[in-house]
Short mmCIF file of C-alpha atoms in Angstrom, two decimals:
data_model
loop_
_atom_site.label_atom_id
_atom_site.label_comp_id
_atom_site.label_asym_id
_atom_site.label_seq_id
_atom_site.Cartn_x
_atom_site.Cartn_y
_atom_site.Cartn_z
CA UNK A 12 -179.22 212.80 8.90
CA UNK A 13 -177.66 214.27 5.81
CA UNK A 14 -175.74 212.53 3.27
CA UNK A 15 -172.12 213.52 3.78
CA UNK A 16 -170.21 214.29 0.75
CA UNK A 17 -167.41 213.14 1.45
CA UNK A 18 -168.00 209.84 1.17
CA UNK A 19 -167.29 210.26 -2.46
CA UNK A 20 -164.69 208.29 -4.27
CA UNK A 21 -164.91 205.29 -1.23
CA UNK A 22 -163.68 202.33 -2.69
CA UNK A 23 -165.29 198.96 -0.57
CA UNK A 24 -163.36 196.19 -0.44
CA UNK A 25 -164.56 193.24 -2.65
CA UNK A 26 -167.52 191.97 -1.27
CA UNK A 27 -167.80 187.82 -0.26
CA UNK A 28 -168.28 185.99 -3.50
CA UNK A 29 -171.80 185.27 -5.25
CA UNK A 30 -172.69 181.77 -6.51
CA UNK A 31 -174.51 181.96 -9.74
CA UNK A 32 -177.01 178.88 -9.76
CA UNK A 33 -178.69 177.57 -12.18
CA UNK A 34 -182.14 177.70 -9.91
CA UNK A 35 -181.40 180.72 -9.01
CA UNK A 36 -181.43 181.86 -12.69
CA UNK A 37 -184.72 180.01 -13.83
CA UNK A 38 -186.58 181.47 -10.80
CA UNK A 39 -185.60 185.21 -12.23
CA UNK A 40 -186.34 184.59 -15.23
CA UNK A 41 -189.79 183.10 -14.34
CA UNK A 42 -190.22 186.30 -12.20
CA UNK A 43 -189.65 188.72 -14.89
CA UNK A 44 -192.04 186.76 -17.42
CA UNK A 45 -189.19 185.47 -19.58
CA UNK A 46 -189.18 181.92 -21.32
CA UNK A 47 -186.77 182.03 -23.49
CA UNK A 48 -184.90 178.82 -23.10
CA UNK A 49 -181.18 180.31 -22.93
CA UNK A 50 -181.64 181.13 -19.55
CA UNK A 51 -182.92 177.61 -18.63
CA UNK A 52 -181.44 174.91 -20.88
CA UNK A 53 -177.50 174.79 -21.30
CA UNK A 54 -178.21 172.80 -24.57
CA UNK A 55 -180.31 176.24 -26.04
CA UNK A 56 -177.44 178.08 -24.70
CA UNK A 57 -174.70 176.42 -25.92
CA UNK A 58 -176.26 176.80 -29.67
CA UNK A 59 -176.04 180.54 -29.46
CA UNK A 60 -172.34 180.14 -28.30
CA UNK A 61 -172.59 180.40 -24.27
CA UNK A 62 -170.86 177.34 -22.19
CA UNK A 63 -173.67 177.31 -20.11
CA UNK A 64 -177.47 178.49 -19.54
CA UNK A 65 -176.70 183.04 -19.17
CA UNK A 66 -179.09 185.01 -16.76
CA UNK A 67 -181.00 187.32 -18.18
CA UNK A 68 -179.32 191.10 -18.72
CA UNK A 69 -180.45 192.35 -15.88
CA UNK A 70 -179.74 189.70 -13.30
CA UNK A 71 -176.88 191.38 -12.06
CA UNK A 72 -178.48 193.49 -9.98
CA UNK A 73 -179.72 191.23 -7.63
CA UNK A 74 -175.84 190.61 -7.06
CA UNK A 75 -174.90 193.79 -7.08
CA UNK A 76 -177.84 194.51 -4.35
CA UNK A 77 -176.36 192.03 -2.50
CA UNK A 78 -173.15 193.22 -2.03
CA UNK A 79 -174.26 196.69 -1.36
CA UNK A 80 -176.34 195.18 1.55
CA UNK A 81 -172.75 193.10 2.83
CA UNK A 82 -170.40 196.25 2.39
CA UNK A 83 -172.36 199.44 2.37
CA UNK A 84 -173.30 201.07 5.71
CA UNK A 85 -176.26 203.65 4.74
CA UNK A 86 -175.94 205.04 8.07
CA UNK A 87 -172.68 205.86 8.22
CA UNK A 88 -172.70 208.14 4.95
CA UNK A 89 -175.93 209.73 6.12
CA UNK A 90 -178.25 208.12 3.94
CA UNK A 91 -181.43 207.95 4.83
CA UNK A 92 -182.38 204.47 3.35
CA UNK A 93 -185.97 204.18 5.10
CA UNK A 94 -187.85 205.06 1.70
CA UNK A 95 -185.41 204.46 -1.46
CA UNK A 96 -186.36 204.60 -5.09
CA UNK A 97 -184.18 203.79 -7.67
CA UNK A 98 -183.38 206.65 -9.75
CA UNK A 99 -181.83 205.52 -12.91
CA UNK A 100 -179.57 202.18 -13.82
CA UNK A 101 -176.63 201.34 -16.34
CA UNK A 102 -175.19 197.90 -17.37
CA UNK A 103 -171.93 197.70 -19.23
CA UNK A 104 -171.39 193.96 -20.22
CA UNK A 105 -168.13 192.21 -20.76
CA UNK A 106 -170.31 189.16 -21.30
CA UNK A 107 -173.59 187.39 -20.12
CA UNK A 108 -173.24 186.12 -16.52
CA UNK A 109 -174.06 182.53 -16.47
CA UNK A 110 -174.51 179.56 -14.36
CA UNK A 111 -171.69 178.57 -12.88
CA UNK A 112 -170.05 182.02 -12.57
CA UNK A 113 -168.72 183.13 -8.88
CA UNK A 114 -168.86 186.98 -8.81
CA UNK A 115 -167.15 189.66 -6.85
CA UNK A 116 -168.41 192.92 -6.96
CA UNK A 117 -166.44 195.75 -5.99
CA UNK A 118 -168.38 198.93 -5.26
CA UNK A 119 -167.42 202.30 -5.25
CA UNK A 120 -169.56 205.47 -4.28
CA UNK A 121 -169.38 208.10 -7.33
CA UNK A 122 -171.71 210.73 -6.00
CA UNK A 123 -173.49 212.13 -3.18
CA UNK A 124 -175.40 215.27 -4.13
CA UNK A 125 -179.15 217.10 -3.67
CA UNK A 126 -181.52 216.72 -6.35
CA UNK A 127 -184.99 218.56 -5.95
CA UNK A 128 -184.45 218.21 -1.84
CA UNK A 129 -183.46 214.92 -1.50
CA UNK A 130 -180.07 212.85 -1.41
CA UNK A 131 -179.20 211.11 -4.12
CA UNK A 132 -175.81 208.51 -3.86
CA UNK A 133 -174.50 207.48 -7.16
CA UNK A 134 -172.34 204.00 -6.53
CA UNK A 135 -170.36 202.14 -9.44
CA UNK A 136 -170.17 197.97 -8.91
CA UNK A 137 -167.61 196.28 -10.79
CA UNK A 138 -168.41 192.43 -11.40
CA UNK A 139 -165.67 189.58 -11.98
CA UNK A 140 -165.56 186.01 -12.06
CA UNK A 141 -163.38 183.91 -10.22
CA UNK A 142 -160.47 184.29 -12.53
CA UNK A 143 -160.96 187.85 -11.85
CA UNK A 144 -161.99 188.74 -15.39
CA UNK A 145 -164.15 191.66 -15.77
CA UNK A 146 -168.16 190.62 -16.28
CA UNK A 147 -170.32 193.74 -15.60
CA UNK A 148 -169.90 196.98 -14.79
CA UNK A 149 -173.18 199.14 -13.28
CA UNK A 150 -173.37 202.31 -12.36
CA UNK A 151 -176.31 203.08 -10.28
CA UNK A 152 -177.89 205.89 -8.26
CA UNK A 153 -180.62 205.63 -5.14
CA UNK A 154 -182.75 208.62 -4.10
CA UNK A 155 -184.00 209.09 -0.77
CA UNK A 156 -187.40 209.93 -0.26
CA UNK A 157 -188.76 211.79 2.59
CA UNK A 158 -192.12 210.73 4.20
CA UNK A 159 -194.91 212.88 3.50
CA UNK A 160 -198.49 212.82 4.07
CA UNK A 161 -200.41 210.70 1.62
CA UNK A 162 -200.23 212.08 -1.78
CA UNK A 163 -197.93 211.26 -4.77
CA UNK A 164 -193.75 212.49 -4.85
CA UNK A 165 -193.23 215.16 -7.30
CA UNK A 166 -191.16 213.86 -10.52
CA UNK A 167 -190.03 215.72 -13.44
CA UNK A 168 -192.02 215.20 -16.37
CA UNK A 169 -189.62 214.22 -19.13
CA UNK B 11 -178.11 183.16 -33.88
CA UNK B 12 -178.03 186.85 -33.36
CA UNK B 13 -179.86 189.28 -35.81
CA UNK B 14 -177.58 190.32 -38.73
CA UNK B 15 -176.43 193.77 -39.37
CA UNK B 16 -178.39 193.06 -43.07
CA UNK B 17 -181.12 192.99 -41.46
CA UNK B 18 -181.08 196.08 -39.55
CA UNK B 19 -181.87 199.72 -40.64
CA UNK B 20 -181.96 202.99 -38.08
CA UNK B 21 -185.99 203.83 -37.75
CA UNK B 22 -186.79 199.93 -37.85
CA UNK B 23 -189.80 198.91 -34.98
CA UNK B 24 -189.37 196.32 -32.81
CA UNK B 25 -192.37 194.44 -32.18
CA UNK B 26 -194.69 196.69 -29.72
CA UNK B 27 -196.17 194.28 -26.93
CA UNK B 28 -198.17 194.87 -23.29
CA UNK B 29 -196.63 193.40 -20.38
CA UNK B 30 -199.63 193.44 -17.38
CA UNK B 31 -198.13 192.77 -13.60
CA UNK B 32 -200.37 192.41 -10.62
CA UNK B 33 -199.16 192.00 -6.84
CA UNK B 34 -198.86 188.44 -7.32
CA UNK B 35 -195.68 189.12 -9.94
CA UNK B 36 -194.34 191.47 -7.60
CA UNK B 37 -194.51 189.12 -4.90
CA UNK B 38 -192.77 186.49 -6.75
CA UNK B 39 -190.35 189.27 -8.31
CA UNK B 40 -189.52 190.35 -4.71
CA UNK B 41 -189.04 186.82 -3.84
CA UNK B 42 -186.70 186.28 -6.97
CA UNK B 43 -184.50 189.28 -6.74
CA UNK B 44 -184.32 189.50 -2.85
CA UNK B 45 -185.97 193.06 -2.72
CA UNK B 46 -188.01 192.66 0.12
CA UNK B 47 -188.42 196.97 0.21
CA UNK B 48 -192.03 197.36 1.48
CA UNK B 49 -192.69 199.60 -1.04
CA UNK B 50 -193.44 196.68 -3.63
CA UNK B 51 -196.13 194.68 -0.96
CA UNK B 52 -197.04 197.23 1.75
CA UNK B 53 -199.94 199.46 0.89
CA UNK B 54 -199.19 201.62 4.02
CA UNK B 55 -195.63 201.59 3.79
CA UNK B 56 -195.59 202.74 0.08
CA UNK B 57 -198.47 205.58 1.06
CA UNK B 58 -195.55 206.52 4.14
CA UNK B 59 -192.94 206.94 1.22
CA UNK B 60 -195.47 209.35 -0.71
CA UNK B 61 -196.41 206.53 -3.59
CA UNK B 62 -200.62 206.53 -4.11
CA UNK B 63 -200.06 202.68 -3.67
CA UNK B 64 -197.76 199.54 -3.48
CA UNK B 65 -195.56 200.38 -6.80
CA UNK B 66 -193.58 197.96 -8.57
CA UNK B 67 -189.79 197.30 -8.27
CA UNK B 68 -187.64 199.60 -11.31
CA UNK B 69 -185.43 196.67 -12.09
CA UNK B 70 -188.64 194.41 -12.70
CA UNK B 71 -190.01 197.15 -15.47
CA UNK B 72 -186.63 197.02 -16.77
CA UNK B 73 -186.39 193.47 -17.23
CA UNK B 74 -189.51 193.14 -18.71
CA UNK B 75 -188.55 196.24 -20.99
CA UNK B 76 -185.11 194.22 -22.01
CA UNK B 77 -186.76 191.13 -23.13
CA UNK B 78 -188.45 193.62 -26.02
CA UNK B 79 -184.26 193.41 -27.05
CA UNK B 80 -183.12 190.38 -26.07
CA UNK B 81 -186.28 188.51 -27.98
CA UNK B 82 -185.68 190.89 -31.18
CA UNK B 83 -181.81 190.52 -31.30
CA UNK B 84 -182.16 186.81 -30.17
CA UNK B 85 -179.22 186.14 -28.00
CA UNK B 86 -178.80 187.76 -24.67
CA UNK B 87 -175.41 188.13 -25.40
CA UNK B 88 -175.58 190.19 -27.73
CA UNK B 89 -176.20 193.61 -25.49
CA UNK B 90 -173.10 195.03 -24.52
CA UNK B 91 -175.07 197.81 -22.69
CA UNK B 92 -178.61 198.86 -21.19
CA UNK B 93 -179.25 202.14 -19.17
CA UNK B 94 -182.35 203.90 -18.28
CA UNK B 95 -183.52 206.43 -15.62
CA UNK B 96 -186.77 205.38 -13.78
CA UNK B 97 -189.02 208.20 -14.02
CA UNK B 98 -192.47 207.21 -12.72
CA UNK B 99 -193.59 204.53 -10.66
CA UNK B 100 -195.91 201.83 -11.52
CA UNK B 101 -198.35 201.94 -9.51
CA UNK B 102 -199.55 198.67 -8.89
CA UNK B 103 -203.54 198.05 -7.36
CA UNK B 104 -204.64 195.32 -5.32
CA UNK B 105 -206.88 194.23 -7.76
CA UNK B 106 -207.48 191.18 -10.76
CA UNK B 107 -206.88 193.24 -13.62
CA UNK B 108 -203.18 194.67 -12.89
CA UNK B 109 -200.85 197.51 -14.30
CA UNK B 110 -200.53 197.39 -18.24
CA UNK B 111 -196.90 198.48 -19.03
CA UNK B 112 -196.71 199.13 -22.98
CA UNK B 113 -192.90 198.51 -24.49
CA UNK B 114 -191.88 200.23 -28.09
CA UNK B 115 -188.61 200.49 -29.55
CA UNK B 116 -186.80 201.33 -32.62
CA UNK B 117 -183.22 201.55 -34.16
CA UNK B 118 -182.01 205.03 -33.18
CA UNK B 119 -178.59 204.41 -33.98
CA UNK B 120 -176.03 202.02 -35.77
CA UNK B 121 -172.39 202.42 -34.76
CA UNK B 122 -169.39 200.89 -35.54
CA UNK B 123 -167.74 197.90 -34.53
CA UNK B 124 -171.05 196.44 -35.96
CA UNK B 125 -173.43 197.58 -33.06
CA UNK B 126 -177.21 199.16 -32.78
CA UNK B 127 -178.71 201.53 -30.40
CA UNK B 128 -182.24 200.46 -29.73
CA UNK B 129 -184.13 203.05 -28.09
CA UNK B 130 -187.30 202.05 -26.08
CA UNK B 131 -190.52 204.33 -24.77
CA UNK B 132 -191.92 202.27 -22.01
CA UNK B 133 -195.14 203.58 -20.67
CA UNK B 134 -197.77 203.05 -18.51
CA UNK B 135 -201.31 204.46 -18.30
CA UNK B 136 -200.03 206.85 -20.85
CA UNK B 137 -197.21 208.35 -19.30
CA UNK B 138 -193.37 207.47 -19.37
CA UNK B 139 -192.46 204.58 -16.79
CA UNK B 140 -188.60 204.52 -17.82
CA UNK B 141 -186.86 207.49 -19.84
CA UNK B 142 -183.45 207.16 -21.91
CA UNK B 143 -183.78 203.59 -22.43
CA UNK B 144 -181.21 202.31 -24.34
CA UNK B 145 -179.84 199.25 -25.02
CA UNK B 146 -176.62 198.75 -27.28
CA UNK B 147 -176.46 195.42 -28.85
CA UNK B 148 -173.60 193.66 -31.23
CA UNK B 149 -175.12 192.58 -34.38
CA UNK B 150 -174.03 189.57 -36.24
CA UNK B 151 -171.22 190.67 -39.24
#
């Protein structure tokens, strides 16, 4: 399987919306170690100027992940997606997402290239809320590793 | 409130501070985000990929990095961007003592429209866990 290069500048259609819930929200943020009460109580929220209770910056991810799981077929670009790493992450905010919020992510491949033997794909999510005003934009880009034999993967050193 | 651009000068330290995560955090992290990718439980699975051990996920070093920010600048809100390139796994040991991560940052920039660059070195064991980590955040006038 290679990745195909092709595949670059595929636009997927906007994927099924994402409920942002306020559970949802406090369980991240207990996950990542966070307290801070913003992200829990719509009262501490609303005092820094936020309707409601935001998710913490880098919440959108687990939306964006979602939608690449709904929309993206690794197989048919050639990705290998047995052993992925993340290779590096962006978030451009419009504002905080928040409780409440209903998000559609539309994603967009940006790059399919070779890096040190293995594929990298470099996709682009856009997030809006239900009015269809612009939230979050990430740009994003997934390595595939090969198997090997016991021993660590080889990464630059910078 | 947010920090105020008075208060902020290019060079300035954040507060350093030690974030430790054992398996049990990436458990609940996996369980939290949805990652499920074997690589973040599965001893043999992450030795298959070519990782000494189960590592944990990039996005759950990066959170913890961002709170370093988000605590310092005191609104959430205020970051208008945050990118970094993951450039060494954690590695993670099935053990009680866990995987120090250590999180530094200082003002490398300020730019207009009343903004700061933070920049952050987030290591672990002594060698760089995330590189180019940057977070942008709008100050209060």
């Amino acid at each position: 399987m290679a990745l195909n290069p092709q595949c670059v500048g595929t636009k997927y259609p906007p994927a099924r919306p994402y409920p942002v819930e306020s559970e949802t929200i406090r369980r991240f943020a207990e996950a990542i170690g966070d307290p801070a009460a913003v992200y829990t109580d719509p009262e501490s929220a609303r005092a820094l100027g936020h309707p409601d209770a935001v998710a913490p910056p880098t919440f959108p991810f687990i939306v964006v992940a979602r939608a690449v799981r709904d929309v993206v077929d690794f197989e048919e670009l050639g990705f290998d997606a047995t052993y992925v790493v993340h290779g590096n992450q962006r978030f451009d905010y419009g504002r905080p997402v928040r409780s409440g919020d209903r998000l559609v992510t539309t994603l967009e491949i940006t790059g399919a290239r070779k890096l040190r033997g293995r594929d990298v794909l470099s996709l682009r999510a856009d997030l809006a809320d239900a009015d269809g005003a612009h939230v979050v934009t990430t740009h994003m880009t997934f390595v595939s590793m090969n198997a090997v034999e016991g021993g660590e993967r080889d990464d630059d050193r910078r | 409130m947010t920090i105020g651009a008075e208060e902020v000068e290019v060079g300035m330290r954040l507060p350093t501070r030690t974030v430790t995560l054992t398996r049990a955090d990436l458990v609940r992290y996996a369980g939290a985000s949805e990652d499920f990718n074997p690589v973040h439980w599965n001893p043999r699975v992450a030795r298959e990929a070519g990782m000494p051990d189960v590592i944990a996920h990039g996005m759950l070093t990066m959170a913890v990095a961002a709170r370093a920010v988000t605590d310092w600048v005191r609104d959430p809100g205020a970051i208008v961007e945050y990118h970094t390139r993951f450039s060494k796994p954690v590695v993670v040991p099935d053990d009680d003592r866990g995987t120090d991560i250590e999180i530094q940052g200082h003002i490398g920039a300020l730019l207009d429209g009343g903004r700061a660059r933070i920049d952050l070195t987030v290591t672990s064991g002594g060698a760089k866990v995330l590189s180019e980590a940057r977070a942008v955040v709008r100050l209060k006038p």
